[in-house]
XYZ file of C-alpha atoms in Angstrom:
765
model
C -0.030 0.022 -0.007
C 1.177 3.494 -0.717
C 1.073 6.559 1.576
C -2.335 7.445 0.175
C -3.872 4.109 0.935
C -3.911 2.784 -2.687
C -1.869 -0.212 -4.072
C 1.610 0.448 -5.360
C 2.971 -0.726 -8.457
C 5.858 -2.003 -6.524
C 8.306 0.698 -7.660
C 10.878 1.028 -4.984
C 8.313 0.393 -2.243
C 10.816 -1.433 0.017
C 13.114 1.720 0.226
C 10.155 4.000 0.763
C 8.755 1.857 3.507
C 12.055 1.572 5.316
C 12.624 5.404 5.053
C 9.006 5.943 6.279
C 9.556 3.702 9.405
C 12.956 5.181 10.261
C 12.462 8.944 9.666
C 12.070 11.451 11.297
C 12.167 9.285 14.284
C 11.935 5.410 14.530
C 8.510 3.862 14.520
C 4.963 4.965 14.107
C 3.860 5.719 17.720
C 4.658 7.803 20.602
C 3.168 8.544 24.141
C 1.973 12.023 25.129
C 0.705 13.398 28.347
C -2.962 14.602 28.363
C -2.742 16.729 31.488
C -0.509 19.798 32.136
C 2.715 19.418 33.950
C 3.719 23.006 34.075
C 4.226 23.714 37.764
C 4.588 22.160 41.302
C 0.938 21.917 41.756
C 0.518 19.958 38.530
C 3.183 17.603 39.616
C 1.689 17.050 43.024
C -1.781 16.356 41.290
C -0.398 13.979 38.650
C 1.895 11.968 41.028
C 2.554 12.057 44.764
C 0.696 13.065 46.978
C -2.392 13.780 44.700
C -2.372 10.447 42.779
C -3.435 8.754 46.057
C -6.925 10.100 45.714
C -8.041 8.326 42.484
C -6.066 5.253 43.635
C -8.127 4.902 46.871
C -11.353 5.504 44.714
C -10.461 2.729 42.404
C -9.555 0.445 45.215
C -12.971 1.075 46.636
C -14.921 0.929 43.340
C -12.981 -0.764 40.444
C -15.433 0.581 37.873
C -14.136 4.023 38.374
C -10.823 3.108 36.646
C -12.402 4.253 33.438
C -13.217 7.670 34.909
C -9.832 8.390 36.409
C -7.421 6.549 34.126
C -6.998 6.017 30.305
C -8.049 2.254 30.684
C -11.602 2.843 29.185
C -9.969 4.004 25.972
C -6.997 1.679 25.857
C -6.629 -1.415 23.763
C -3.774 -3.830 23.634
C -2.840 -5.115 20.178
C -1.058 -8.465 21.026
C 0.709 -10.949 18.788
C 3.255 -13.734 19.025
C 4.195 -13.169 15.373
C 3.193 -16.727 14.109
C 1.098 -15.725 11.167
C 1.955 -12.099 10.153
C 0.334 -10.362 7.016
C 1.102 -13.308 4.794
C 4.734 -13.208 5.941
C 4.198 -16.264 8.040
C 5.824 -17.122 11.295
C 8.416 -14.223 11.676
C 8.364 -14.074 15.273
C 7.225 -11.442 17.762
C 9.926 -8.879 17.281
C 9.591 -8.807 13.522
C 5.927 -8.484 13.807
C 6.136 -5.264 15.866
C 5.889 -2.844 12.834
C 2.585 -4.447 11.883
C 1.333 -4.094 15.444
C 2.375 -0.455 15.577
C 0.567 -0.065 12.330
C -2.637 -1.533 13.778
C -2.290 0.851 16.775
C -2.215 3.789 14.289
C -5.433 2.710 12.548
C -7.300 2.441 16.002
C -6.166 5.939 16.804
C -6.649 7.480 13.366
C -10.183 5.886 12.620
C -11.780 5.720 16.155
C -9.622 7.725 18.578
C -8.706 4.585 20.560
C -5.250 4.523 22.263
C -3.191 1.458 21.906
C -0.144 -0.260 23.294
C 1.290 -2.936 20.965
C 2.592 -5.930 22.807
C 4.658 -8.696 21.184
C 4.770 -11.877 23.257
C 7.556 -14.379 22.947
C 5.167 -17.297 23.547
C 4.037 -19.951 20.982
C 2.462 -22.280 23.545
C -1.188 -21.722 24.063
C -1.237 -21.952 27.884
C 1.858 -19.522 28.277
C 0.439 -17.091 25.825
C -2.992 -17.055 27.776
C -1.267 -16.635 31.065
C 0.663 -13.469 29.855
C -2.315 -11.739 28.350
C -4.795 -12.629 30.947
C -2.552 -11.146 33.550
C -2.771 -7.722 31.562
C -6.464 -7.205 32.411
C -6.043 -4.373 34.843
C -4.245 -2.278 32.266
C -6.622 -2.483 29.260
C -10.203 -1.888 28.317
C -9.934 -4.439 25.424
C -7.832 -6.873 23.889
C -7.183 -7.263 20.003
C -5.339 -10.378 19.186
C -3.589 -10.218 15.881
C -1.534 -12.499 13.486
C -1.555 -15.623 15.593
C -1.768 -18.861 13.412
C -4.541 -21.383 13.475
C -5.587 -23.514 15.094
C -3.905 -22.093 18.284
C -5.622 -18.785 17.752
C -9.178 -20.456 18.343
C -8.087 -21.905 21.710
C -6.248 -18.747 22.704
C -9.205 -16.681 22.160
C -11.639 -19.086 23.719
C -9.644 -19.272 26.985
C -9.047 -15.514 27.166
C -12.650 -14.755 26.579
C -13.610 -17.138 29.555
C -11.113 -15.691 31.846
C -11.164 -11.983 31.087
C -14.025 -9.429 31.757
C -13.051 -7.117 28.996
C -13.648 -7.571 25.176
C -11.307 -10.086 23.453
C -11.425 -9.925 19.699
C -9.284 -11.803 17.185
C -9.558 -9.422 14.218
C -8.087 -11.790 11.701
C -11.113 -13.990 12.339
C -13.906 -11.734 13.296
C -13.127 -8.462 11.435
C -12.994 -10.191 8.064
C -16.275 -12.265 9.010
C -18.179 -9.182 9.758
C -17.370 -7.459 6.485
C -18.012 -10.713 4.587
C -21.260 -10.914 6.406
C -22.359 -7.371 5.192
C -21.260 -8.207 1.625
C -23.384 -11.458 1.702
C -26.433 -9.548 3.133
C -26.264 -6.993 0.267
C -25.448 -9.368 -2.510
C -28.252 -11.818 -1.599
C -30.659 -8.828 -1.319
C -29.630 -7.795 -4.932
C -29.861 -11.324 -6.138
C -33.245 -11.954 -4.547
C -31.929 -15.006 -2.522
C -32.470 -16.046 1.019
C -29.446 -16.847 3.180
C -30.966 -20.190 4.504
C -31.290 -21.608 0.956
C -27.878 -20.598 -0.597
C -24.945 -23.035 -1.268
C -21.704 -21.706 0.172
C -18.364 -23.147 -1.038
C -15.139 -22.117 0.886
C -11.749 -22.367 -0.269
C -9.486 -22.257 2.761
C -10.143 -23.380 6.231
C -7.988 -21.140 8.271
C -8.981 -18.837 11.185
C -10.563 -16.173 8.870
C -12.505 -18.633 6.771
C -13.892 -20.581 9.700
C -14.926 -17.355 11.408
C -16.665 -16.158 8.275
C -18.604 -19.400 8.067
C -19.585 -19.318 11.759
C -20.853 -15.854 11.489
C -22.895 -16.693 8.359
C -24.366 -19.546 10.214
C -25.250 -17.104 12.877
C -26.911 -14.916 10.290
C -29.051 -17.875 9.098
C -27.046 -19.999 6.727
C -27.557 -23.744 7.029
C -24.441 -25.903 7.812
C -25.720 -28.612 5.396
C -25.382 -26.055 2.663
C -21.764 -25.179 3.416
C -18.849 -27.045 1.550
C -15.381 -26.384 2.805
C -12.114 -27.251 0.912
C -8.488 -26.783 1.840
C -5.075 -28.067 1.058
C -6.284 -31.595 1.427
C -9.463 -31.059 -0.637
C -13.101 -31.323 0.602
C -13.569 -31.462 4.401
C -15.638 -34.769 4.738
C -16.782 -36.917 7.489
C -14.147 -39.459 8.482
C -11.249 -37.351 7.157
C -8.124 -37.435 9.490
C -5.488 -35.392 7.786
C -5.410 -31.715 8.568
C -8.593 -31.884 10.563
C -9.340 -30.280 14.092
C -12.390 -29.707 16.153
C -13.076 -26.134 14.675
C -13.133 -27.475 11.148
C -15.012 -30.647 11.915
C -18.452 -29.053 12.064
C -18.373 -28.401 8.365
C -17.422 -31.906 7.390
C -19.948 -33.333 4.832
C -21.007 -36.903 4.245
C -19.782 -37.162 0.777
C -17.377 -38.940 -1.619
C -16.503 -35.682 -3.367
C -12.981 -34.650 -2.815
C -12.132 -31.394 -4.872
C -13.310 -27.917 -5.275
C -14.349 -28.708 -8.888
C -16.632 -31.384 -7.556
C -18.481 -29.245 -5.108
C -18.698 -25.824 -6.920
C -21.662 -26.769 -8.985
C -24.612 -24.605 -8.250
C -22.822 -22.516 -5.622
C -24.299 -19.167 -4.861
C -21.351 -17.895 -2.906
C -17.710 -18.621 -3.195
C -15.629 -17.634 -0.135
C -11.926 -17.538 -0.871
C -9.362 -17.230 1.860
C -6.720 -19.428 0.290
C -4.368 -18.849 -2.637
C -4.047 -17.085 -5.933
C -5.699 -18.713 -9.018
C -7.653 -21.360 -7.176
C -11.013 -20.405 -8.788
C -10.479 -21.438 -12.348
C -12.601 -19.822 -15.181
C -14.317 -23.299 -15.977
C -15.408 -23.401 -12.377
C -17.042 -20.094 -12.463
C -19.424 -21.379 -15.196
C -20.716 -23.984 -12.865
C -21.894 -21.569 -10.316
C -25.627 -20.501 -9.763
C -26.988 -17.393 -11.396
C -25.956 -13.955 -9.842
C -23.277 -15.590 -7.758
C -21.191 -13.758 -5.011
C -17.461 -14.286 -5.446
C -15.417 -13.357 -2.320
C -11.904 -13.852 -3.619
C -9.957 -12.568 -0.542
C -6.608 -13.957 -1.030
C -3.835 -11.159 -0.908
C -2.190 -9.810 -2.793
C -3.500 -11.915 -5.669
C -7.004 -13.258 -5.252
C -8.312 -16.677 -6.116
C -9.643 -15.253 -9.326
C -8.902 -11.755 -10.745
C -12.094 -9.558 -10.946
C -11.725 -8.563 -14.527
C -11.433 -12.280 -15.497
C -14.328 -13.305 -13.290
C -16.523 -10.557 -14.842
C -15.596 -11.739 -18.289
C -16.740 -15.274 -17.605
C -19.602 -14.386 -15.322
C -20.925 -10.911 -16.104
C -23.748 -11.517 -13.643
C -21.331 -12.184 -10.741
C -20.863 -9.768 -7.854
C -17.217 -9.734 -6.943
C -15.342 -8.741 -3.571
C -11.595 -8.852 -3.179
C -9.145 -7.635 -0.428
C -7.535 -5.199 -2.835
C -8.192 -1.464 -2.935
C -7.830 -1.211 -6.773
C -10.948 -3.013 -7.282
C -14.611 -2.301 -6.163
C -15.868 -4.112 -2.989
C -12.649 -4.142 -0.916
C -12.952 -6.350 2.197
C -10.821 -4.391 4.489
C -10.793 -5.076 8.227
C -10.465 -1.332 8.974
C -14.078 -1.110 7.965
C -15.013 -2.509 11.223
C -12.572 -3.259 13.971
C -11.901 0.399 15.105
C -15.597 1.065 15.440
C -16.644 -2.261 17.106
C -14.056 -1.483 19.811
C -15.233 2.165 19.971
C -18.796 1.038 20.777
C -17.587 -1.699 23.175
C -15.360 0.630 25.168
C -17.966 3.367 25.275
C -20.391 1.090 27.238
C -17.692 -0.668 29.240
C -18.542 -4.009 27.562
C -17.216 -7.110 29.126
C -17.078 -9.057 25.775
C -17.860 -8.706 22.135
C -20.548 -11.233 21.628
C -22.303 -12.669 18.505
C -25.088 -9.993 18.756
C -22.547 -7.078 18.652
C -21.026 -8.597 15.635
C -24.361 -9.179 13.964
C -25.185 -5.510 14.751
C -21.918 -4.342 13.085
C -22.715 -6.465 9.995
C -26.252 -4.978 9.737
C -24.859 -1.375 10.151
C -22.209 -1.894 7.532
C -24.673 -3.428 5.024
C -27.113 -0.560 5.756
C -24.647 2.172 5.202
C -23.701 0.751 1.773
C -27.295 1.247 0.730
C -27.561 4.836 1.987
C -27.279 7.564 -0.662
C -24.276 9.662 -0.104
C -24.962 12.604 2.106
C -24.052 16.043 0.842
C -20.793 15.914 2.985
C -20.029 12.455 2.054
C -20.461 13.232 -1.763
C -17.889 15.943 -1.425
C -15.629 13.676 0.413
C -15.465 11.338 -2.581
C -15.265 13.913 -5.188
C -19.032 13.396 -6.224
C -18.033 10.095 -7.863
C -19.023 7.490 -5.330
C -20.930 4.445 -6.557
C -24.472 3.937 -5.673
C -25.547 0.745 -3.979
C -25.221 -2.130 -6.282
C -23.026 -5.072 -7.466
C -20.008 -2.743 -7.429
C -20.875 -1.178 -4.125
C -21.943 -4.015 -1.740
C -19.862 -2.565 1.124
C -18.776 0.956 2.054
C -15.281 2.460 1.417
C -12.860 2.120 4.292
C -12.692 5.927 4.233
C -16.430 6.615 4.455
C -16.511 9.077 7.364
C -19.903 7.718 8.522
C -18.702 4.253 9.577
C -17.998 5.330 13.149
C -21.466 7.057 13.390
C -23.243 3.817 12.329
C -21.227 0.935 13.635
C -20.254 2.277 17.176
C -23.811 3.099 18.306
C -25.203 -0.271 16.825
C -22.603 -2.228 18.656
C -23.127 -0.220 21.924
C -26.843 -0.876 21.748
C -26.361 -4.616 21.114
C -24.038 -4.673 24.140
C -26.605 -3.008 26.240
C -29.380 -5.196 25.025
C -27.269 -8.392 25.858
C -26.366 -7.362 29.397
C -22.624 -7.016 28.717
C -22.457 -3.145 28.964
C -21.263 -1.996 32.407
C -21.768 1.763 31.615
C -24.871 1.905 29.462
C -25.312 5.152 27.290
C -28.312 7.121 28.465
C -28.367 9.684 25.725
C -27.647 8.459 22.273
C -28.308 11.709 20.683
C -25.379 13.257 22.721
C -23.241 10.138 22.089
C -23.838 10.585 18.317
C -22.926 14.268 18.523
C -19.595 13.115 20.335
C -18.832 10.743 17.575
C -19.624 13.307 14.994
C -17.182 15.764 16.481
C -14.472 13.062 16.428
C -14.995 12.506 12.664
C -13.829 16.068 12.000
C -10.835 15.698 14.287
C -9.668 12.417 12.704
C -7.021 13.802 10.414
C -8.290 12.115 7.360
C -8.738 15.381 5.592
C -6.670 14.814 2.612
C -8.607 11.745 1.560
C -11.333 13.692 -0.153
C -8.848 15.582 -2.267
C -6.864 12.448 -3.061
C -10.058 10.616 -4.216
C -11.182 13.477 -6.280
C -7.741 13.845 -7.918
C -7.740 10.166 -8.809
C -11.147 10.413 -10.393
C -9.858 12.556 -13.289
C -6.101 13.328 -12.854
C -5.058 16.683 -14.259
C -1.821 17.888 -16.045
C 0.080 19.518 -13.247
C 3.400 21.334 -14.330
C 5.998 21.285 -11.666
C 8.305 24.204 -12.069
C 11.057 22.779 -9.893
C 11.303 19.639 -11.857
C 14.923 18.943 -11.034
C 14.339 19.019 -7.085
C 14.514 15.722 -5.299
C 11.358 16.423 -3.356
C 9.457 17.120 -6.557
C 10.847 13.959 -8.369
C 9.951 11.768 -5.419
C 6.466 13.310 -5.129
C 5.864 13.022 -8.829
C 6.811 9.314 -8.655
C 4.064 8.861 -5.992
C 1.615 10.760 -7.901
C 2.297 8.668 -10.952
C 1.964 5.390 -8.931
C -1.273 6.553 -7.308
C -2.799 8.265 -10.266
C -3.225 11.449 -8.780
C -2.014 13.732 -11.633
C -0.078 13.610 -14.953
C 3.172 15.447 -14.033
C 4.935 17.815 -16.414
C 8.580 18.515 -15.079
C 10.372 21.734 -16.060
C 13.929 20.726 -16.004
C 17.024 19.709 -18.073
C 16.377 16.191 -19.285
C 19.952 14.926 -18.585
C 19.723 16.273 -14.990
C 16.215 14.866 -14.447
C 17.266 11.344 -15.689
C 20.497 11.472 -13.661
C 18.700 12.328 -10.597
C 15.927 9.647 -11.137
C 18.783 7.201 -11.353
C 20.434 8.542 -8.238
C 17.303 8.319 -6.195
C 16.356 4.941 -7.720
C 13.046 6.268 -9.068
C 11.533 4.216 -11.808
C 9.334 6.796 -13.723
C 10.529 7.709 -17.150
C 9.943 10.723 -19.324
C 7.597 10.438 -22.239
C 6.019 7.423 -20.442
C 5.190 8.515 -16.923
C 5.680 12.198 -17.290
C 6.180 14.973 -19.766
C 9.205 17.356 -19.615
C 9.751 20.914 -20.803
C 13.488 21.601 -21.376
C 14.171 25.231 -20.591
C 17.454 25.035 -22.547
C 15.970 23.545 -25.768
C 12.271 23.407 -26.222
C 10.747 23.753 -29.816
C 8.119 25.961 -28.260
C 10.548 28.403 -27.069
C 9.711 31.256 -29.561
C 5.927 30.804 -28.986
C 6.594 31.049 -25.181
C 8.531 34.183 -25.694
C 5.991 35.785 -27.965
C 3.185 35.098 -25.393
C 5.196 36.237 -22.458
C 6.107 39.450 -23.985
C 2.477 39.994 -25.111
C 1.415 39.702 -21.451
C 4.125 41.734 -19.739
C 5.691 43.937 -22.585
C 4.014 47.062 -21.131
C 5.165 46.265 -17.639
C 8.899 47.021 -18.156
C 9.938 43.738 -19.765
C 11.990 44.372 -23.112
C 11.841 41.608 -25.833
C 15.575 40.767 -24.994
C 14.654 40.490 -21.253
C 11.584 38.244 -22.155
C 13.960 35.828 -24.117
C 16.297 35.638 -21.146
C 13.438 35.147 -18.588
C 11.867 32.376 -20.544
C 15.164 30.519 -20.751
C 15.844 30.780 -17.050
C 12.643 31.403 -15.068
C 10.957 28.138 -14.564
C 7.882 29.521 -12.886
C 7.228 31.731 -15.959
C 7.610 28.642 -18.246
C 5.132 26.575 -16.222
C 2.664 29.456 -16.040
C 2.866 29.931 -19.934
C 2.227 26.215 -20.363
C -0.960 26.621 -18.319
C -2.058 29.688 -20.381
C -1.383 27.871 -23.538
C -3.547 24.848 -22.446
C -0.563 22.421 -22.355
C -1.042 22.111 -18.536
C -4.073 22.472 -16.172
C -2.314 23.746 -13.101
C 1.038 24.986 -11.885
C 3.067 24.230 -8.730
C 6.403 26.382 -8.156
C 8.121 28.019 -5.315
C 10.773 25.648 -4.002
C 13.489 27.924 -5.248
C 13.548 31.673 -4.749
C 11.278 34.107 -2.794
C 7.569 33.826 -2.557
C 6.900 37.342 -3.847
C 8.795 36.816 -6.997
C 6.825 33.703 -7.807
C 3.565 35.707 -6.903
C 4.646 38.443 -9.309
C 5.063 36.041 -12.136
C 1.666 34.384 -11.657
C -0.156 37.789 -11.326
C 1.381 38.919 -14.610
C 0.825 35.689 -16.567
C -2.258 33.973 -15.125
C -4.036 36.879 -13.655
C -7.012 36.974 -11.312
C -10.387 35.347 -11.437
C -13.310 37.520 -12.570
C -14.724 39.428 -9.474
C -11.728 38.901 -7.285
C -9.846 42.030 -6.294
C -6.632 40.417 -4.811
C -5.037 37.000 -4.325
C -4.746 35.400 -0.978
C -3.445 32.081 0.575
C -5.128 29.519 2.694
C -2.975 27.027 4.780
C -4.272 23.770 6.433
C -2.676 22.585 9.449
C -3.145 19.018 10.594
C -2.652 19.089 14.337
C -3.209 16.168 16.925
C -6.817 17.205 17.545
C -7.839 17.792 13.987
C -7.539 20.221 10.985
C -7.443 23.923 11.204
C -7.430 26.378 8.292
C -5.568 29.693 8.443
C -5.772 32.796 6.041
C -4.236 34.865 4.661
C -0.798 33.434 5.560
C 1.317 34.776 2.587
C -0.032 37.629 0.446
C -1.878 40.551 1.944
C -0.140 42.437 4.553
C -2.860 44.758 5.800
C -6.043 43.793 4.171
C -9.204 46.018 4.421
C -12.422 44.696 5.778
C -13.783 44.162 2.284
C -10.562 42.193 1.367
C -10.856 40.168 4.536
C -14.570 39.241 3.789
C -13.510 38.341 0.140
C -10.673 36.062 1.316
C -13.071 34.422 3.844
C -15.534 33.608 0.987
C -12.762 32.010 -1.025
C -11.279 30.144 1.883
C -14.804 28.703 2.933
C -15.224 27.403 -0.582
C -11.781 25.662 -0.362
C -12.454 24.231 3.065
C -15.571 22.511 1.813
C -13.505 20.697 -0.761
C -11.866 18.734 2.108
C -15.366 17.479 3.176
C -15.482 19.982 6.180
C -18.286 22.577 6.774
C -16.369 25.848 7.747
C -16.940 27.578 10.963
C -15.181 30.935 10.661
C -13.649 32.975 13.458
C -12.403 36.527 12.588
C -9.595 37.070 15.087
C -8.346 39.998 16.769
C -6.857 41.146 20.160
C -10.522 41.957 21.243
C -13.351 39.684 21.831
C -16.874 41.086 20.782
C -16.014 44.756 21.638
C -14.008 44.231 24.600
C -11.400 46.649 23.213
C -11.352 49.279 20.626
C -8.874 50.033 17.780
C -8.325 49.730 14.082
C -7.967 45.991 13.953
C -11.072 45.089 16.007
C -13.160 47.532 14.082
C -11.911 46.127 10.801
C -12.738 42.514 11.795
C -16.302 43.665 13.087
C -16.772 45.368 9.656
C -15.645 42.240 7.837
C -18.005 40.205 9.917
C -20.972 42.357 9.083
C -20.263 42.109 5.372
C -20.192 38.243 5.694
C -23.376 38.102 7.516
C -25.117 40.284 4.948
C -23.509 38.584 1.810
C -22.988 35.041 2.957
C -25.820 33.909 5.160
C -24.888 30.221 4.471
C -21.570 30.574 6.036
C -21.149 30.150 9.984
C -18.996 33.099 10.988
C -18.557 35.306 13.970
C -15.998 37.838 15.241
C -14.313 39.739 16.230
C -12.768 37.432 18.895
C -9.580 36.370 20.543
C -8.064 32.956 19.802
C -9.237 31.279 23.087
C -12.845 32.221 22.225
C -12.407 30.795 18.772
C -11.321 27.518 19.937
C -13.128 26.954 23.175
C -16.914 26.981 23.334
C -16.605 27.375 27.162
C -14.633 30.678 26.662
C -16.876 31.930 23.967
C -20.110 31.066 25.796
C -18.673 33.054 28.815
C -18.120 36.258 26.781
C -20.736 35.826 23.992
C -23.361 33.195 24.792
C -25.382 33.983 21.617
C -22.415 33.517 19.334
C -23.133 32.338 15.700
C -20.719 29.554 15.934
C -22.174 26.184 17.039
C -18.702 24.566 17.703
C -14.959 25.452 17.875
C -13.831 27.430 14.794
C -11.971 25.563 12.025
C -11.246 28.424 9.792
C -9.158 31.315 11.432
C -9.081 34.646 9.649
C -6.418 36.886 10.777
C -6.283 40.832 10.584
C -2.736 40.892 8.983
C -0.200 38.819 7.240
C 2.173 39.260 10.357
C -0.512 37.553 12.644
C -1.406 34.794 10.215
C 2.144 33.873 9.385
C 3.424 33.981 12.911
C 0.488 31.867 14.181
C 1.071 29.347 11.344
C 4.719 28.838 11.968
C 4.312 28.557 15.772
C 1.482 26.128 15.467
C 3.520 24.050 13.008
C 6.588 23.813 15.221
C 5.032 23.846 18.697
C 1.981 21.703 17.624
C 4.022 19.367 15.431
C 1.591 20.154 12.685
C 1.640 18.976 9.134
C 1.223 22.020 6.788
C -0.892 21.553 3.598
C -0.382 24.619 1.494
C -0.167 27.536 1.073
C -3.251 27.129 -1.252
C -3.258 30.115 -3.575
C -6.703 31.549 -4.034
C -8.293 33.893 -6.615
C -6.089 33.102 -9.625
C -7.775 32.895 -13.137
C -6.008 29.503 -13.591
C -4.814 27.117 -10.937
C -1.413 27.871 -9.482
C 0.234 27.345 -6.079
C 3.472 28.533 -4.526
C 5.196 26.135 -2.184
C 7.080 27.008 0.883
C 10.797 26.654 0.194
C 10.997 24.223 3.108
C 8.197 21.935 1.850
C 8.863 18.188 2.248
C 8.169 15.489 -0.273
C 4.866 14.832 1.372
C 4.021 18.622 1.225
C 4.696 18.594 -2.518
C 2.621 15.571 -2.967
C -0.354 17.099 -1.119
C -0.176 20.166 -3.175
C 0.055 18.224 -6.396
C -3.201 16.492 -5.354
C -4.777 19.899 -4.653
C -3.768 21.386 -8.068
C -4.962 18.348 -9.776
C -8.350 18.917 -8.478
C -8.090 22.559 -9.168
C -7.220 21.646 -12.725
C -10.304 19.455 -13.063
C -12.491 22.665 -12.679
C -10.209 24.627 -14.944
C -10.819 22.201 -17.890
C -14.381 21.652 -17.089
């Protein structure tokens, strides 16, 4: 998988992955304090003597641990490394990167904290003893990458001994998503689950869990046929048999997949590539469901299956085909619901509730926000959309409450939710703090990649970002650079993209369009002090000018520049060549900062030094439109050193005037001001000084009274808050262009390539 969540072509993936895990610091996790430790009193409260108070409370009432400690939101991801991600038995230490990765998914998708624990124990009893002894630390246990059949016994023993949820995701996560896909496929095919024939290839942990859950959902055991390395699982077989596989043994003399596939409504593959041959597909029942889940190569490739059986509905484990069965669709949200009610277990009813929630979400029409999050190109419910995308922001809003309700109804909830409306609101607020804010832009870029000209085409960061953009289909890069230099650096950095094949190149030293570029440039700037001779020199040496001219000529859809030279020089060239959009009086920039608690947008961070009230209102309108492209509804705070008239002065008056303009001209935008920073970000503070504020929640679009204020705030937040900067996004140009910060990283360049690609779609439309 690539950094954007899509399959890689394999180009230099190993080096990229090693670099990713090593820099800027080893690993993918860290621990941070959630309480201040700024003075002696804080220290006394956090540790001795103050810490004695919660200790004694918990000793008296153990259930209070979830109120005074992180236990209620803490999960252990535990493995012994015996069956890792298709890598096999690589041991606990080598499995640690995978377990850290699982921890990151828990945090990113559901806000759950995780300790990854790798246990050097392959014996069932020893492993169980180690894990069971950890119960006081955790609110839940996620077992991971433990080989069958030991994983069945380990989970069973731990569930019997522990009074917190124990969940083997390799089994049940896959089963839940398969269950949802089956639900929806049978609905489309007009079939009943208790009548369908199911044929499974593979009898490991995931396959048996899928079959067990399908039985729980109504499938009949007599209609289920299981095959594995030894062929059909039949009564009397002794080789490769165990007590978990035995319930699916059939009284039959059939011994191969080919003999049992006839008339199958569902093929469940969790085995090996190529197992389901084209001739076997022809034997299946009408409108079959094919779950070819072997990774990285499925039991049958979807395009081949569709060619042989155009009536088939097909799911794989891959993200480059529709209907991806990905465990991240469910495990974070199942634990979210279980933890939020203090569940003592994750039972069958909770799993079935997750199945129904996932299946129902796939049938929902995209919300306005959901549509924006997927670039308006999401599939409607049907054969190619049986299950939601793993990045559907509504998953937590549907699955967690369903699981919590099921836990309450089955009596395993120790802290029942009394106000589900408030709970839903809390989950909704998490969705917009989750940090997945680039996904809508990346998805929209992939839907119709634009031609993005990269003025700094010889820069290492640009070359690396362009490589990823090519792999992920985010844009069609055009590099401005000397071909020999570009090719030498591609070789040096071991990048595999090639000019003419993966990207175009504009050679500033020898391009056949040079005279045309010069003529166009001089026609645009000849009356701004540029002589014909100067124009010839500039078009040879100024790559920003070259890139901008390519956009004007229709040879590119968007421009990215700025890694070399001063911002204002690039801004001057863009103003002169690309100009401003009709109705816009000045350009401005918007910066997105991805911080630990979510995304914040700041404007204007680069262009207007002392904007007027009218200019601030215009910039805010442009910024609000850009924020919506990230799938976020803007809440605007107009900032000042004054809050709602508490102080007078030119700056507060200007921000008040801008607010009045926006209220009058943009009634659909949630905006208020003037206010100080704490009032913008804290509803508690804001309610104290202005109980009737027009902001319904903390602001996410911060508008500053001057360039000084915006730039200083952005750089401080980036450094102190360890923020990821996306931008600056240049707003108001007649044609798309963005000027990067000279310190931009490869990731920063890539993010802006995606933004520019989406901008380019509008330009060509």
